Every structure is written in structure tokens, then in C-alpha cells.
């Protein structure tokens, strides 16, 4: 439960009656939204269901808490020794770079194999579109288990092309 959201026109106290809400989309981060409120702490049956006419709504934040030690920051940033090399089985066997490019975008041809080398714990955000963080691409460091990897502006994660969100948890 969020006690207040300074970016939301109706979020000064974190709650508002459904009929009075005018700002449904403006929040401090994209992991917040309006939902049903109750006196119960989360998780509880009283928080289930949708907020509708004449009910009190609450701003909920689904980002991780910055003090979390189980899911948040569980994957250390280790760029040395973090590379994975995959030799793809391509049929018919590749005979050129063109074969590899067509079969496995981003791979390179070597000794009748299509090969990718990429970093684990990172995904490309600017590159050839195969999601793997390969050499020469801009990538996002993914330190958390699950979908939430931070929010806010992208900032350097210590290398020229490795980025991370400036905020990881609230």
C-alpha cells in the first residue's frame, strides 16, 4: 500500500473514493496503480476485487522494496566469467555466415557451426533483436529474480554498453 504519490493528482493520501478519482495513470513509477482498499494488510481477501463506484481505492506499488534481500539484487553483476557460448544445431549444416545469420540472428559462422556468445543476467535493449546481450549491443543488467528489474532512468552499470535502472526498489 502506498501512503502517498506526489505525481498523482489524487494521490496525496494514497486513497481516494472511486467517484472522485480523475488521475488514473499518473504515478511516481510505472509499477503503481489504483486498486481496492481495505483495512487488511496485503495479502488479504479484503484487498481482492476491483475498486468501483462509491468504494475507497488505494494506490498499490508492485515494485520491490529496496530492503528486500531474497529477490532484489540476488544476481551479482559479474561481467568477467559471465559469458556463455552456444553452438547451434542448424539443419542443414551451415556453410557460411549467411546461413548462420538466416538461421540464428546474431550468431557468427566458424568451422561449420553457428555460434553465439552472450552475457547471462543481461538482455539487449539495442541490438539485433534476439534479446541476447552480445558484443557491441546496449544491454540491461537484470539483477533481480522475476520481471521487475528496476525503474526510472537508465544509467550506466559500469561498462560502456551495460545499463541498469537508477532505482531498484522503493
Short mmCIF file of N, CA and C in Angstrom, two decimals, residues 2-14 26-29 32-33 59 61:
data_model
loop_
_atom_site.label_atom_id
_atom_site.label_comp_id
_atom_site.label_asym_id
_atom_site.label_seq_id
_atom_site.Cartn_x
_atom_site.Cartn_y
_atom_site.Cartn_z
N UNK A 2 0.54 2.21 -0.81
CA UNK A 2 1.31 3.43 -0.91
C UNK A 2 0.66 4.52 -0.07
N UNK A 3 1.41 5.15 0.84
CA UNK A 3 0.81 6.20 1.68
C UNK A 3 0.57 7.51 0.93
N UNK A 4 1.29 7.74 -0.15
CA UNK A 4 1.11 8.96 -0.95
C UNK A 4 1.87 8.79 -2.25
N UNK A 5 1.42 9.51 -3.29
CA UNK A 5 2.11 9.52 -4.57
C UNK A 5 2.10 10.96 -5.07
N UNK A 6 3.28 11.59 -5.05
CA UNK A 6 3.37 13.02 -5.38
C UNK A 6 3.09 13.31 -6.85
N UNK A 7 3.20 12.31 -7.72
CA UNK A 7 2.96 12.53 -9.15
C UNK A 7 1.49 12.38 -9.52
N UNK A 8 0.67 11.80 -8.64
CA UNK A 8 -0.73 11.56 -8.94
C UNK A 8 -1.58 12.69 -8.37
N UNK A 9 -2.44 13.26 -9.20
CA UNK A 9 -3.27 14.39 -8.78
C UNK A 9 -4.20 14.03 -7.62
N UNK A 10 -4.56 12.77 -7.49
CA UNK A 10 -5.46 12.33 -6.43
C UNK A 10 -4.75 11.51 -5.35
N UNK A 11 -3.42 11.46 -5.42
CA UNK A 11 -2.68 10.54 -4.57
C UNK A 11 -2.05 11.13 -3.32
N UNK A 12 -2.50 12.27 -2.85
CA UNK A 12 -1.86 12.91 -1.69
C UNK A 12 -1.87 12.03 -0.44
N UNK A 13 -2.93 11.22 -0.28
CA UNK A 13 -3.00 10.34 0.89
C UNK A 13 -2.91 8.87 0.52
N UNK A 14 -2.79 8.57 -0.76
CA UNK A 14 -2.72 7.18 -1.22
C UNK A 14 -4.08 6.54 -1.39
N UNK A 26 -1.24 8.72 -13.83
CA UNK A 26 -0.03 9.44 -13.45
C UNK A 26 0.49 8.99 -12.09
N UNK A 27 1.65 8.31 -12.09
CA UNK A 27 2.22 7.81 -10.83
C UNK A 27 3.72 8.05 -10.81
N UNK A 28 4.32 7.96 -9.64
CA UNK A 28 5.76 8.13 -9.49
C UNK A 28 6.55 7.09 -10.27
N UNK A 29 5.98 5.90 -10.47
CA UNK A 29 6.63 4.89 -11.31
C UNK A 29 5.57 4.02 -11.97
N UNK A 32 2.88 1.29 -10.30
CA UNK A 32 1.80 1.70 -9.41
C UNK A 32 0.48 1.77 -10.16
N UNK A 33 -0.59 1.57 -9.41
CA UNK A 33 -1.93 1.69 -9.99
C UNK A 33 -2.97 1.70 -8.89
N UNK A 59 -3.73 3.35 -3.83
CA UNK A 59 -2.61 3.20 -4.77
C UNK A 59 -1.74 2.06 -4.27
N UNK A 61 1.74 -0.35 -5.10
CA UNK A 61 3.04 -0.34 -5.79
C UNK A 61 3.56 -1.77 -5.83
#
